[in-house]
Short mmCIF file of C-alpha atoms in Angstrom, two decimals:
data_model
loop_
_atom_site.label_atom_id
_atom_site.label_comp_id
_atom_site.label_asym_id
_atom_site.label_seq_id
_atom_site.Cartn_x
_atom_site.Cartn_y
_atom_site.Cartn_z
CA MET A 1 10.39 -2.74 -3.85
CA LEU A 2 6.84 -3.10 -6.35
CA SER A 3 9.05 -6.17 -7.32
CA SER A 4 9.41 -7.56 -3.99
CA LEU A 5 4.80 -7.15 -4.03
CA SER A 6 4.65 -9.30 -7.24
CA ASP A 7 7.06 -11.59 -6.11
CA ASP A 8 5.14 -12.46 -3.26
CA LYS A 9 1.53 -12.38 -5.17
CA ALA A 10 0.34 -9.48 -4.15
CA GLU A 11 -2.65 -8.33 -6.18
CA ASP A 12 -4.10 -5.17 -8.16
CA ILE A 13 -0.60 -3.03 -7.33
CA VAL A 14 -1.40 0.26 -7.54
CA GLN A 15 1.68 3.09 -6.94
CA ILE A 16 0.54 6.68 -6.48
CA ASP A 17 2.60 9.59 -6.61
CA LEU A 18 2.05 11.75 -3.78
CA ARG A 19 4.85 14.49 -4.28
CA GLY A 20 3.76 18.14 -4.17
CA LYS A 21 -0.16 16.78 -2.22
CA THR A 22 1.61 16.04 0.96
CA GLU A 23 4.39 15.40 2.96
CA ILE A 24 3.56 12.26 4.76
CA GLY A 25 5.80 10.70 1.58
CA ASP A 26 6.54 10.36 -1.89
CA TYR A 27 4.85 7.52 -3.16
CA MET A 28 2.11 5.48 -2.07
CA VAL A 29 1.55 1.97 -2.48
CA ILE A 30 -1.90 -0.31 -1.91
CA CYS A 31 -1.98 -3.84 -2.79
CA SER A 32 -4.10 -6.66 -1.79
CA GLY A 33 -3.32 -10.35 -0.38
CA ARG A 34 -5.35 -13.38 -0.81
CA SER A 35 -5.89 -13.75 3.32
CA THR A 36 -4.67 -12.26 6.47
CA ARG A 37 -1.33 -14.78 6.28
CA GLN A 38 -0.72 -13.62 3.11
CA VAL A 39 -1.23 -9.87 4.08
CA SER A 40 1.21 -10.73 6.81
CA SER A 41 3.29 -12.93 4.73
CA ILE A 42 3.32 -9.93 2.37
CA SER A 43 4.25 -7.67 4.65
CA GLU A 44 6.94 -9.23 6.67
CA LYS A 45 9.15 -9.78 3.65
CA LEU A 46 8.49 -6.59 1.99
CA ALA A 47 9.80 -5.13 5.52
CA GLN A 48 13.00 -7.41 5.19
CA LYS A 49 13.69 -6.31 2.04
CA VAL A 50 13.91 -3.19 2.43
CA LYS A 51 16.27 -3.42 5.67
CA ASP A 52 18.36 -5.86 3.40
CA ASP A 53 18.59 -3.38 0.04
CA TYR A 54 18.24 -0.11 1.72
CA GLY A 55 19.50 -0.52 5.51
CA ARG A 56 16.50 1.35 6.46
CA THR A 57 14.17 -0.22 8.99
CA ALA A 58 10.57 0.17 8.18
CA LYS A 59 8.16 1.35 10.58
CA MET A 60 4.77 -1.43 10.57
CA GLU A 61 1.33 -1.52 11.60
CA GLY A 62 -1.29 -4.28 11.15
CA LYS A 63 0.68 -6.96 10.85
CA ASP A 64 -1.06 -9.51 13.79
CA THR A 65 -4.23 -8.92 12.64
CA GLY A 66 -3.47 -9.38 8.81
CA ASP A 67 -6.89 -6.88 7.37
CA TRP A 68 -4.16 -3.98 6.99
CA VAL A 69 -0.93 -3.67 6.72
CA LEU A 70 0.75 -0.48 6.84
CA ILE A 71 4.32 -0.51 5.97
CA ASP A 72 6.20 3.50 6.57
CA THR A 73 9.83 3.27 4.62
CA GLY A 74 9.86 7.32 5.61
CA ASP A 75 9.94 7.89 1.37
CA VAL A 76 7.16 5.35 0.49
CA ILE A 77 3.99 4.02 2.24
CA VAL A 78 2.81 0.98 1.24
CA HIS A 79 -0.78 -0.67 2.34
CA VAL A 80 -1.01 -4.25 2.38
CA PHE A 81 -5.17 -5.55 2.12
CA ARG A 82 -7.21 -8.24 2.67
CA PRO A 83 -9.64 -7.18 -0.78
CA GLU A 84 -12.44 -6.58 1.14
CA VAL A 85 -11.27 -4.34 3.97
CA ARG A 86 -9.61 -2.50 0.18
CA GLU A 87 -12.81 -2.40 -0.80
CA PHE A 88 -14.38 -0.44 2.19
CA TYR A 89 -11.38 2.21 2.36
CA GLN A 90 -10.89 2.52 -1.06
CA LEU A 91 -7.86 5.09 -0.17
CA GLU A 92 -7.19 4.82 -4.07
CA LYS A 93 -9.98 7.02 -4.60
CA MET A 94 -9.00 9.50 -1.32
CA TRP A 95 -5.29 10.43 -3.55
CA GLN A 96 -5.73 9.61 -7.22
CA PRO A 97 -6.12 12.89 -8.67
CA VAL A 98 -10.01 13.69 -10.41
CA SER A 99 -9.71 13.06 -14.16
CA GLY A 100 -11.18 16.60 -15.12
CA PRO A 101 -14.45 18.76 -13.69
CA GLU A 102 -17.54 17.36 -13.46
CA THR A 103 -20.44 18.26 -15.66
CA ALA A 104 -24.02 18.46 -14.86
CA ALA A 105 -26.11 17.12 -17.93
CA ASN A 106 -28.61 19.31 -18.22
#
């Protein structure tokens, strides 16, 4: 799946392990496309690859607008964003582990 995103020139690909954190899936993948057309194209090709390689029909939302497309393959949730939309929602910050307790300087 990650190779399909790279092949289609997706940028800033991040994989987040969700196991033990939520029941929505095992992994979340977040990436960017440079334009609405590229976001839609990356999403369509990924959904087709999932169908061809795994026999699963992925659920897809947002393809018509191309700002943010969500592809749900069952075990893996993929978000394909235009960079501005990705920056606005900052999903990585929501799901990535905190690197340690914050300490206040005295």
